[in-house]
Structures are given as structure tokens and as C-alpha cells.
């Protein structure tokens, strides 16, 4: 479904991705783990068209999408949920969800999807009219995910959904990710919480300073001494 081949990305003189190749098959949850600055967010931004690669290519459903404008990639069903809960702080919960549905012209469908989001994230229903910026961190994370789901994406690129959340909420967010996947959305999951990410992923890749250094079945990686030492706290 997604094929990344020999991707290089530069920020000026900084060589952030140094020939990254990997793939994701339809229906999978693939985790991408790595330390701060490894290039995880850079990789997601390049897939979704926010950054341009200096070399290599990204193909999605057998079409080369690298070089295409971000909105064209979104309209193919690839949704990027950025790190740090980028909601619209001055808009209400409902308005934020409407923004997520900007591709949908059918008002009834928007209302239906919104209702489905309120079923999945009841806390958002209780706060429909509240401004995004006044939600708690966990609630903002729920809103970010709900907004991304308004268009029923085929592939979701999730950047550190657990960041800054209390353990109970982390569990909840990961349960929701699994549920989203079971309902047919493929997921590329970037996480520093390697334990949680590997526990729900089918396969995983380890990214270190711009290069993939390990890959395999998530369960095998969980038992790999290098992974245990570096990412699972010894
Ligand atoms: N806009 C930018 N300008 C210059 N360098 C950048 C820019 N964005 C990222 N970088 C650098 O590129 C490298 C990869 O950054 P990236 O944000 O992809 O890392 P990451 O793996 O997502 O890290 P984290 O886990 O901390 O979010 C880092 O060394 C970072 O400093
Ligand atoms: Mg990042």
C-alpha cells in the first residue's frame, strides 16, 4: 500500500533522512521507533507532502506521490496526525471536527461522521462547544485523532499519539488505534513509547539518525536484545 524507497531529506546542510526504505501493507499497523532527533517526524512529513525529499520516492497504492501537493495526498485518503496536538485553539470542538471534514461536501455525511466520533470519544460530546485551546492535553489528543478520522482515512500517519499523556490515557489511545485499524484503516505509528507501540503493531522499524537499523515482526523486535537495551529500558 505504501512504499518508501531510498528517501533522503535535507534541512539545509542537515541530512535528516539518509536513504530510508520500508513498506506497509494494507491492513497493517507498522510502528516506527527511534530516539529524539532520529528523523521520525521528518519521515511522516515527507510522506504526507509537507516536506520534499532530495532523493528517493514514496509510492502509495502503486502511484508515486512524492512531489505531489499535500492536499492531493490527503484527498487520496492519507491523513497525517502531527505531534503536539495541533488543534485549532480558538475554534470549538465541533468546528475543529468540521475542519477535519473539509473534503466532504455532503452535510449529512459530516453530521453522521461527527456522531460516530462522539460515540468513540464521549468526552468530546460533553465539550462540543468548548474552545479547543481550553481542553486538557488528553482531550486535545482525542480531538486531534477524531478530526483526522472525519474523512475515514485509508492510511493514518500518527506521530507520537501518547506524548505527554497519563498512563491510563495512553492505554485508551492505543485501544482506539487498534479499533481504528480493525475497522479498516492502515496505520503507520511513530512512537517513543516502544513498549506500547510494539504491543499493538504487526511489524516495526527502528530509525537511528536518519537510517533504518532494524526491522521485523513487532513480537520478535520486542525480544531483540538491542531493542530491549535501547528502547525498552534494559
Ligand atoms: N525545520 C528544521 N530545520 C532544521 N533541522 C531540522 C528541522 N526539523 C528537524 N530538524 C532536524 O532533523 C532531525 C530529525 O528531526 P525529527 O523532528 O524528524 O526527529 P524525530 O525523530 O521526530 O524526533 P522527536 O522524537 O524528538 O520528535 C533532527 O536532528 C532535527 O534537529
Ligand atoms: Mg518527532
PDB file of C-alpha atoms and ligand atoms in Angstrom:
ATOM      1  CA  UNK A   1       0.000   0.000   0.000  1.00  0.00           C
ATOM      2  CA  UNK A   2       2.829   2.376   0.980  1.00  0.00           C
ATOM      3  CA  UNK A   3       6.324   2.027  -0.384  1.00  0.00           C
ATOM      4  CA  UNK A   4       9.163   4.291   0.647  1.00  0.00           C
ATOM      5  CA  UNK A   5      12.330   3.873  -1.328  1.00  0.00           C
ATOM      6  CA  UNK A   6      15.782   5.328  -0.641  1.00  0.00           C
ATOM      7  CA  UNK A   7      14.385   8.533   0.840  1.00  0.00           C
ATOM      8  CA  UNK A   8      16.794  11.362   1.572  1.00  0.00           C
ATOM      9  CA  UNK A   9      15.691  14.631   3.192  1.00  0.00           C
ATOM     10  CA  UNK A  10      17.830  17.664   3.991  1.00  0.00           C
ATOM     11  CA  UNK A  11      17.152  20.733   6.095  1.00  0.00           C
ATOM     12  CA  UNK A  12      19.788  22.983   4.573  1.00  0.00           C
ATOM     13  CA  UNK A  13      23.060  21.320   5.492  1.00  0.00           C
ATOM     14  CA  UNK A  14      21.412  18.858   7.892  1.00  0.00           C
ATOM     15  CA  UNK A  15      20.956  15.421   6.349  1.00  0.00           C
ATOM     16  CA  UNK A  16      17.922  14.226   8.324  1.00  0.00           C
ATOM     17  CA  UNK A  17      16.975  11.092   6.330  1.00  0.00           C
ATOM     18  CA  UNK A  18      19.789   9.106   4.758  1.00  0.00           C
ATOM     19  CA  UNK A  19      18.256   6.598   2.391  1.00  0.00           C
ATOM     20  CA  UNK A  20      15.194   5.257   4.216  1.00  0.00           C
ATOM     21  CA  UNK A  21      13.300   2.359   2.632  1.00  0.00           C
ATOM     22  CA  UNK A  22      10.333   0.496   4.064  1.00  0.00           C
ATOM     23  CA  UNK A  23       6.857  -0.658   3.198  1.00  0.00           C
ATOM     24  CA  UNK A  24       3.439  -1.020   4.731  1.00  0.00           C
ATOM     25  CA  UNK A  25       0.800  -3.457   3.501  1.00  0.00           C
ATOM     26  CA  UNK A  26      -2.903  -2.741   3.580  1.00  0.00           C
ATOM     27  CA  UNK A  27      -4.417  -3.547   6.982  1.00  0.00           C
ATOM     28  CA  UNK A  28      -1.169  -3.387   8.902  1.00  0.00           C
ATOM     29  CA  UNK A  29      -0.099  -1.399  11.921  1.00  0.00           C
ATOM     30  CA  UNK A  30       3.577  -0.636  11.366  1.00  0.00           C
ATOM     31  CA  UNK A  31       5.494   1.021  14.185  1.00  0.00           C
ATOM     32  CA  UNK A  32       8.458   3.271  13.676  1.00  0.00           C
ATOM     33  CA  UNK A  33      10.515   3.681  16.808  1.00  0.00           C
ATOM     34  CA  UNK A  34      13.569   5.813  17.451  1.00  0.00           C
ATOM     35  CA  UNK A  35      15.052   8.377  19.815  1.00  0.00           C
ATOM     36  CA  UNK A  36      14.709  12.149  19.738  1.00  0.00           C
ATOM     37  CA  UNK A  37      16.017  13.588  16.504  1.00  0.00           C
ATOM     38  CA  UNK A  38      16.165  10.238  14.676  1.00  0.00           C
ATOM     39  CA  UNK A  39      14.050  11.609  11.830  1.00  0.00           C
ATOM     40  CA  UNK A  40      10.663  10.058  12.609  1.00  0.00           C
ATOM     41  CA  UNK A  41       8.593  13.222  12.195  1.00  0.00           C
ATOM     42  CA  UNK A  42      10.625  14.175   9.135  1.00  0.00           C
ATOM     43  CA  UNK A  43       9.687  10.857   7.571  1.00  0.00           C
ATOM     44  CA  UNK A  44       5.960  11.314   8.234  1.00  0.00           C
ATOM     45  CA  UNK A  45       6.050  14.890   6.932  1.00  0.00           C
ATOM     46  CA  UNK A  46       7.753  13.743   3.757  1.00  0.00           C
ATOM     47  CA  UNK A  47       5.175  11.002   3.170  1.00  0.00           C
ATOM     48  CA  UNK A  48       2.301  13.458   3.628  1.00  0.00           C
ATOM     49  CA  UNK A  49       3.865  16.022   1.306  1.00  0.00           C
ATOM     50  CA  UNK A  50       4.748  18.680   3.883  1.00  0.00           C
ATOM     51  CA  UNK A  51       8.444  18.242   3.120  1.00  0.00           C
ATOM     52  CA  UNK A  52      10.157  17.453  -0.126  1.00  0.00           C
ATOM     53  CA  UNK A  53      12.670  14.652  -0.476  1.00  0.00           C
ATOM     54  CA  UNK A  54      16.043  15.426  -2.025  1.00  0.00           C
ATOM     55  CA  UNK A  55      16.282  11.878  -3.338  1.00  0.00           C
ATOM     56  CA  UNK A  56      14.173   8.723  -3.425  1.00  0.00           C
ATOM     57  CA  UNK A  57      10.427   8.305  -3.701  1.00  0.00           C
ATOM     58  CA  UNK A  58       7.200   7.470  -1.921  1.00  0.00           C
ATOM     59  CA  UNK A  59       4.508   5.475  -3.642  1.00  0.00           C
ATOM     60  CA  UNK A  60       1.007   4.846  -2.369  1.00  0.00           C
ATOM     61  CA  UNK A  61      -1.330   2.316  -3.965  1.00  0.00           C
ATOM     62  CA  UNK A  62       1.109   1.935  -6.860  1.00  0.00           C
ATOM     63  CA  UNK A  63       1.260   5.650  -7.625  1.00  0.00           C
ATOM     64  CA  UNK A  64       4.237   7.885  -6.924  1.00  0.00           C
ATOM     65  CA  UNK A  65       3.011  10.549  -4.506  1.00  0.00           C
ATOM     66  CA  UNK A  66       6.307  12.204  -3.595  1.00  0.00           C
ATOM     67  CA  UNK A  67       6.348  15.653  -5.159  1.00  0.00           C
ATOM     68  CA  UNK A  68       2.561  15.946  -5.099  1.00  0.00           C
ATOM     69  CA  UNK A  69       0.945  18.750  -3.055  1.00  0.00           C
ATOM     70  CA  UNK A  70      -0.090  17.776   0.480  1.00  0.00           C
ATOM     71  CA  UNK A  71      -3.796  18.357  -0.207  1.00  0.00           C
ATOM     72  CA  UNK A  72      -3.743  15.906  -3.120  1.00  0.00           C
ATOM     73  CA  UNK A  73      -2.209  13.283  -0.851  1.00  0.00           C
ATOM     74  CA  UNK A  74      -4.876  13.935   1.800  1.00  0.00           C
ATOM     75  CA  UNK A  75      -7.595  13.524  -0.788  1.00  0.00           C
ATOM     76  CA  UNK A  76      -6.254  10.046  -1.596  1.00  0.00           C
ATOM     77  CA  UNK A  77      -7.041   9.052   1.989  1.00  0.00           C
ATOM     78  CA  UNK A  78      -3.672   9.558   3.654  1.00  0.00           C
ATOM     79  CA  UNK A  79      -4.097  11.509   6.873  1.00  0.00           C
ATOM     80  CA  UNK A  80      -1.194  12.823   8.929  1.00  0.00           C
ATOM     81  CA  UNK A  81      -1.835  13.426  12.622  1.00  0.00           C
ATOM     82  CA  UNK A  82       1.118  15.598  13.661  1.00  0.00           C
ATOM     83  CA  UNK A  83       2.830  15.506  17.028  1.00  0.00           C
ATOM     84  CA  UNK A  84       1.894  18.021  19.684  1.00  0.00           C
ATOM     85  CA  UNK A  85      -1.875  18.058  19.202  1.00  0.00           C
ATOM     86  CA  UNK A  86      -2.246  20.688  16.558  1.00  0.00           C
ATOM     87  CA  UNK A  87      -5.882  21.561  17.072  1.00  0.00           C
ATOM     88  CA  UNK A  88      -7.380  24.959  16.300  1.00  0.00           C
ATOM     89  CA  UNK A  89      -7.348  26.562  19.771  1.00  0.00           C
ATOM     90  CA  UNK A  90      -9.847  29.350  19.011  1.00  0.00           C
ATOM     91  CA  UNK A  91     -12.399  27.006  17.460  1.00  0.00           C
ATOM     92  CA  UNK A  92     -14.882  24.841  19.307  1.00  0.00           C
ATOM     93  CA  UNK A  93     -14.717  21.064  19.312  1.00  0.00           C
ATOM     94  CA  UNK A  94     -17.472  20.911  16.679  1.00  0.00           C
ATOM     95  CA  UNK A  95     -15.702  23.469  14.475  1.00  0.00           C
ATOM     96  CA  UNK A  96     -12.437  21.550  14.761  1.00  0.00           C
ATOM     97  CA  UNK A  97     -14.218  18.390  13.613  1.00  0.00           C
ATOM     98  CA  UNK A  98     -15.817  20.287  10.727  1.00  0.00           C
ATOM     99  CA  UNK A  99     -12.351  21.413   9.645  1.00  0.00           C
ATOM    100  CA  UNK A 100     -11.322  17.762   9.555  1.00  0.00           C
ATOM    101  CA  UNK A 101     -14.190  17.085   7.172  1.00  0.00           C
ATOM    102  CA  UNK A 102     -13.341  19.848   4.718  1.00  0.00           C
ATOM    103  CA  UNK A 103     -13.076  17.311   1.913  1.00  0.00           C
ATOM    104  CA  UNK A 104     -16.645  16.138   2.406  1.00  0.00           C
ATOM    105  CA  UNK A 105     -19.328  18.106   0.598  1.00  0.00           C
ATOM    106  CA  UNK A 106     -22.276  16.170   1.935  1.00  0.00           C
ATOM    107  CA  UNK A 107     -23.536  17.839   5.154  1.00  0.00           C
ATOM    108  CA  UNK A 108     -25.456  14.745   6.206  1.00  0.00           C
ATOM    109  CA  UNK A 109     -22.312  12.655   5.948  1.00  0.00           C
ATOM    110  CA  UNK A 110     -20.421  15.207   8.064  1.00  0.00           C
ATOM    111  CA  UNK A 111     -23.127  15.041  10.741  1.00  0.00           C
ATOM    112  CA  UNK A 112     -23.055  11.241  10.633  1.00  0.00           C
ATOM    113  CA  UNK A 113     -19.285  11.075  10.993  1.00  0.00           C
ATOM    114  CA  UNK A 114     -19.358  13.600  13.797  1.00  0.00           C
ATOM    115  CA  UNK A 115     -21.898  11.480  15.637  1.00  0.00           C
ATOM    116  CA  UNK A 116     -19.611   8.457  15.148  1.00  0.00           C
ATOM    117  CA  UNK A 117     -16.716  10.448  16.641  1.00  0.00           C
ATOM    118  CA  UNK A 118     -18.822  11.395  19.662  1.00  0.00           C
ATOM    119  CA  UNK A 119     -19.644   7.716  20.160  1.00  0.00           C
ATOM    120  CA  UNK A 120     -15.978   6.819  20.050  1.00  0.00           C
ATOM    121  CA  UNK A 121     -14.802   9.793  22.111  1.00  0.00           C
ATOM    122  CA  UNK A 122     -17.664  10.559  24.523  1.00  0.00           C
ATOM    123  CA  UNK A 123     -15.590  13.196  26.307  1.00  0.00           C
ATOM    124  CA  UNK A 124     -15.774  15.311  23.133  1.00  0.00           C
ATOM    125  CA  UNK A 125     -19.568  15.181  23.073  1.00  0.00           C
ATOM    126  CA  UNK A 126     -19.649  16.685  26.555  1.00  0.00           C
ATOM    127  CA  UNK A 127     -17.408  19.505  25.333  1.00  0.00           C
ATOM    128  CA  UNK A 128     -18.893  20.224  21.912  1.00  0.00           C
ATOM    129  CA  UNK A 129     -18.986  23.992  22.338  1.00  0.00           C
ATOM    130  CA  UNK A 130     -15.759  24.333  24.304  1.00  0.00           C
ATOM    131  CA  UNK A 131     -12.803  26.034  22.609  1.00  0.00           C
ATOM    132  CA  UNK A 132     -10.096  23.593  21.547  1.00  0.00           C
ATOM    133  CA  UNK A 133      -7.384  25.534  23.346  1.00  0.00           C
ATOM    134  CA  UNK A 134      -9.124  25.092  26.702  1.00  0.00           C
ATOM    135  CA  UNK A 135      -9.299  21.284  26.508  1.00  0.00           C
ATOM    136  CA  UNK A 136      -6.900  19.257  28.632  1.00  0.00           C
ATOM    137  CA  UNK A 137      -3.899  17.662  26.931  1.00  0.00           C
ATOM    138  CA  UNK A 138      -5.570  14.266  26.739  1.00  0.00           C
ATOM    139  CA  UNK A 139      -8.802  15.746  25.409  1.00  0.00           C
ATOM    140  CA  UNK A 140      -6.837  17.642  22.750  1.00  0.00           C
ATOM    141  CA  UNK A 141      -5.201  14.373  21.697  1.00  0.00           C
ATOM    142  CA  UNK A 142      -8.655  12.769  21.351  1.00  0.00           C
ATOM    143  CA  UNK A 143      -9.801  15.760  19.299  1.00  0.00           C
ATOM    144  CA  UNK A 144      -6.733  15.529  17.050  1.00  0.00           C
ATOM    145  CA  UNK A 145      -7.445  11.878  16.337  1.00  0.00           C
ATOM    146  CA  UNK A 146     -11.181  12.447  15.876  1.00  0.00           C
ATOM    147  CA  UNK A 147     -10.517  15.290  13.445  1.00  0.00           C
ATOM    148  CA  UNK A 148      -8.201  13.056  11.428  1.00  0.00           C
ATOM    149  CA  UNK A 149     -10.829  10.327  11.326  1.00  0.00           C
ATOM    150  CA  UNK A 150     -13.609  12.547   9.965  1.00  0.00           C
ATOM    151  CA  UNK A 151     -12.678  11.662   6.375  1.00  0.00           C
ATOM    152  CA  UNK A 152     -12.449   7.915   7.023  1.00  0.00           C
ATOM    153  CA  UNK A 153      -8.774   7.681   6.027  1.00  0.00           C
ATOM    154  CA  UNK A 154      -7.303   4.609   4.359  1.00  0.00           C
ATOM    155  CA  UNK A 155      -3.903   5.257   5.869  1.00  0.00           C
ATOM    156  CA  UNK A 156      -3.213   7.161   9.058  1.00  0.00           C
ATOM    157  CA  UNK A 157       0.240   8.529   9.875  1.00  0.00           C
ATOM    158  CA  UNK A 158       0.290   9.010  13.631  1.00  0.00           C
ATOM    159  CA  UNK A 159       3.103  10.995  15.224  1.00  0.00           C
ATOM    160  CA  UNK A 160       3.583  10.190  18.926  1.00  0.00           C
ATOM    161  CA  UNK A 161      -0.057   9.977  19.950  1.00  0.00           C
ATOM    162  CA  UNK A 162       0.896   9.061  23.526  1.00  0.00           C
ATOM    163  CA  UNK A 163       3.191  12.005  24.161  1.00  0.00           C
ATOM    164  CA  UNK A 164       2.516  13.692  27.491  1.00  0.00           C
ATOM    165  CA  UNK A 165      -0.473  11.553  28.396  1.00  0.00           C
ATOM    166  CA  UNK A 166      -1.071   9.840  31.730  1.00  0.00           C
ATOM    167  CA  UNK A 167      -0.717   6.031  31.614  1.00  0.00           C
ATOM    168  CA  UNK A 168      -4.500   5.411  31.683  1.00  0.00           C
ATOM    169  CA  UNK A 169      -4.989   7.713  28.721  1.00  0.00           C
ATOM    170  CA  UNK A 170      -2.072   6.134  26.862  1.00  0.00           C
ATOM    171  CA  UNK A 171      -3.860   2.781  27.152  1.00  0.00           C
ATOM    172  CA  UNK A 172      -7.081   4.356  25.943  1.00  0.00           C
ATOM    173  CA  UNK A 173      -5.402   5.985  22.950  1.00  0.00           C
ATOM    174  CA  UNK A 174      -3.722   2.720  21.966  1.00  0.00           C
ATOM    175  CA  UNK A 175      -7.035   0.846  22.311  1.00  0.00           C
ATOM    176  CA  UNK A 176      -8.577   3.388  19.972  1.00  0.00           C
ATOM    177  CA  UNK A 177      -5.729   2.967  17.479  1.00  0.00           C
ATOM    178  CA  UNK A 178      -6.334  -0.784  17.433  1.00  0.00           C
ATOM    179  CA  UNK A 179     -10.054  -0.213  16.965  1.00  0.00           C
ATOM    180  CA  UNK A 180      -9.454   2.189  14.078  1.00  0.00           C
ATOM    181  CA  UNK A 181      -7.205  -0.418  12.486  1.00  0.00           C
ATOM    182  CA  UNK A 182      -9.801  -3.180  12.941  1.00  0.00           C
ATOM    183  CA  UNK A 183     -12.287  -1.005  11.102  1.00  0.00           C
ATOM    184  CA  UNK A 184     -10.024  -0.973   8.049  1.00  0.00           C
ATOM    185  CA  UNK A 185      -7.555   1.884   8.390  1.00  0.00           C
ATOM    186  CA  UNK A 186      -3.878   1.011   7.932  1.00  0.00           C
ATOM    187  CA  UNK A 187      -1.589   2.731  10.411  1.00  0.00           C
ATOM    188  CA  UNK A 188       1.970   3.979  10.451  1.00  0.00           C
ATOM    189  CA  UNK A 189       2.666   4.692  14.098  1.00  0.00           C
ATOM    190  CA  UNK A 190       5.619   6.775  15.249  1.00  0.00           C
ATOM    191  CA  UNK A 191       6.320   6.358  18.948  1.00  0.00           C
ATOM    192  CA  UNK A 192       8.923   6.804  21.613  1.00  0.00           C
ATOM    193  CA  UNK A 193       6.823   4.559  23.814  1.00  0.00           C
ATOM    194  CA  UNK A 194       8.290   1.476  22.158  1.00  0.00           C
ATOM    195  CA  UNK A 195       6.660  -0.936  24.580  1.00  0.00           C
ATOM    196  CA  UNK A 196       3.135   0.177  23.735  1.00  0.00           C
ATOM    197  CA  UNK A 197       3.848   0.624  20.040  1.00  0.00           C
ATOM    198  CA  UNK A 198       5.331  -2.862  19.644  1.00  0.00           C
ATOM    199  CA  UNK A 199       2.483  -4.379  21.617  1.00  0.00           C
ATOM    200  CA  UNK A 200      -0.113  -3.293  19.040  1.00  0.00           C
ATOM    201  CA  UNK A 201       1.994  -3.302  15.852  1.00  0.00           C
ATOM    202  CA  UNK A 202       2.291  -6.117  13.316  1.00  0.00           C
ATOM    203  CA  UNK A 203       5.769  -5.063  12.234  1.00  0.00           C
ATOM    204  CA  UNK A 204       8.222  -2.371  13.225  1.00  0.00           C
ATOM    205  CA  UNK A 205      11.269  -0.461  12.059  1.00  0.00           C
ATOM    206  CA  UNK A 206      13.934   1.175  14.187  1.00  0.00           C
ATOM    207  CA  UNK A 207      15.195   4.523  12.916  1.00  0.00           C
ATOM    208  CA  UNK A 208      18.545   5.865  14.160  1.00  0.00           C
ATOM    209  CA  UNK A 209      19.958   9.194  12.978  1.00  0.00           C
ATOM    210  CA  UNK A 210      18.221   9.019   9.629  1.00  0.00           C
ATOM    211  CA  UNK A 211      18.735   5.334   8.866  1.00  0.00           C
ATOM    212  CA  UNK A 212      16.688   2.201   9.465  1.00  0.00           C
ATOM    213  CA  UNK A 213      18.876  -0.073  11.539  1.00  0.00           C
ATOM    214  CA  UNK A 214      16.478  -2.891  12.448  1.00  0.00           C
ATOM    215  CA  UNK A 215      13.173  -4.233  11.227  1.00  0.00           C
ATOM    216  CA  UNK A 216      10.963  -7.231  11.754  1.00  0.00           C
ATOM    217  CA  UNK A 217       7.829  -8.604  13.372  1.00  0.00           C
ATOM    218  CA  UNK A 218       6.886  -6.496  16.366  1.00  0.00           C
ATOM    219  CA  UNK A 219       6.936  -9.501  18.691  1.00  0.00           C
ATOM    220  CA  UNK A 220      10.423 -10.523  17.558  1.00  0.00           C
ATOM    221  CA  UNK A 221      11.732  -6.990  17.991  1.00  0.00           C
ATOM    222  CA  UNK A 222      10.328  -6.904  21.496  1.00  0.00           C
ATOM    223  CA  UNK A 223      12.672  -9.774  22.326  1.00  0.00           C
ATOM    224  CA  UNK A 224      15.653  -8.379  20.437  1.00  0.00           C
ATOM    225  CA  UNK A 225      18.441  -7.524  22.948  1.00  0.00           C
ATOM    226  CA  UNK A 226      19.395  -4.360  21.024  1.00  0.00           C
ATOM    227  CA  UNK A 227      15.816  -3.115  21.159  1.00  0.00           C
ATOM    228  CA  UNK A 228      15.434  -4.055  24.810  1.00  0.00           C
ATOM    229  CA  UNK A 229      18.630  -2.260  25.700  1.00  0.00           C
ATOM    230  CA  UNK A 230      17.969   0.911  23.721  1.00  0.00           C
ATOM    231  CA  UNK A 231      14.194   1.302  23.728  1.00  0.00           C
ATOM    232  CA  UNK A 232      12.610  -0.906  26.372  1.00  0.00           C
ATOM    233  CA  UNK A 233      14.581   0.321  29.348  1.00  0.00           C
ATOM    234  CA  UNK A 234      17.058  -2.573  29.538  1.00  0.00           C
TER     235      UNK A 234
HETATM  236  N1  LIG B   1      12.928  22.640  10.329  1.00  0.00           N
HETATM  237  C1  LIG B   1      14.116  22.095  10.621  1.00  0.00           C
HETATM  238  N2  LIG B   1      15.270  22.740  10.365  1.00  0.00           N
HETATM  239  C2  LIG B   1      16.467  22.186  10.635  1.00  0.00           C
HETATM  240  N3  LIG B   1      16.635  20.970  11.183  1.00  0.00           N
HETATM  241  C3  LIG B   1      15.512  20.282  11.472  1.00  0.00           C
HETATM  242  C4  LIG B   1      14.200  20.797  11.209  1.00  0.00           C
HETATM  243  N4  LIG B   1      13.295  19.889  11.606  1.00  0.00           N
HETATM  244  C5  LIG B   1      14.000  18.848  12.093  1.00  0.00           C
HETATM  245  N5  LIG B   1      15.322  19.076  12.013  1.00  0.00           N
HETATM  246  C6  LIG B   1      16.410  18.176  12.433  1.00  0.00           C
HETATM  247  O1  LIG B   1      16.252  16.935  11.759  1.00  0.00           O
HETATM  248  C7  LIG B   1      16.499  15.837  12.637  1.00  0.00           C
HETATM  249  C8  LIG B   1      15.288  14.934  12.686  1.00  0.00           C
HETATM  250  O2  LIG B   1      14.212  15.616  13.310  1.00  0.00           O
HETATM  251  P1  LIG B   1      12.778  14.964  13.537  1.00  0.00           P
HETATM  252  O3  LIG B   1      11.872  16.016  14.037  1.00  0.00           O
HETATM  253  O4  LIG B   1      12.391  14.242  12.309  1.00  0.00           O
HETATM  254  O5  LIG B   1      13.124  13.898  14.683  1.00  0.00           O
HETATM  255  P2  LIG B   1      12.148  12.925  15.494  1.00  0.00           P
HETATM  256  O6  LIG B   1      12.675  11.541  15.318  1.00  0.00           O
HETATM  257  O7  LIG B   1      10.744  13.172  15.134  1.00  0.00           O
HETATM  258  O8  LIG B   1      12.444  13.382  16.996  1.00  0.00           O
HETATM  259  P3  LIG B   1      11.442  13.501  18.258  1.00  0.00           P
HETATM  260  O9  LIG B   1      11.289  12.126  18.805  1.00  0.00           O
HETATM  261  O10 LIG B   1      12.200  14.363  19.200  1.00  0.00           O
HETATM  262  O11 LIG B   1      10.148  14.103  17.792  1.00  0.00           O
HETATM  263  C9  LIG B   1      16.872  16.460  13.985  1.00  0.00           C
HETATM  264  O12 LIG B   1      18.262  16.472  14.097  1.00  0.00           O
HETATM  265  C10 LIG B   1      16.298  17.865  13.907  1.00  0.00           C
HETATM  266  O13 LIG B   1      17.058  18.770  14.663  1.00  0.00           O
HETATM  267 MG1  LIG B   2       9.121  13.880  16.149  1.00  0.00          MG
END
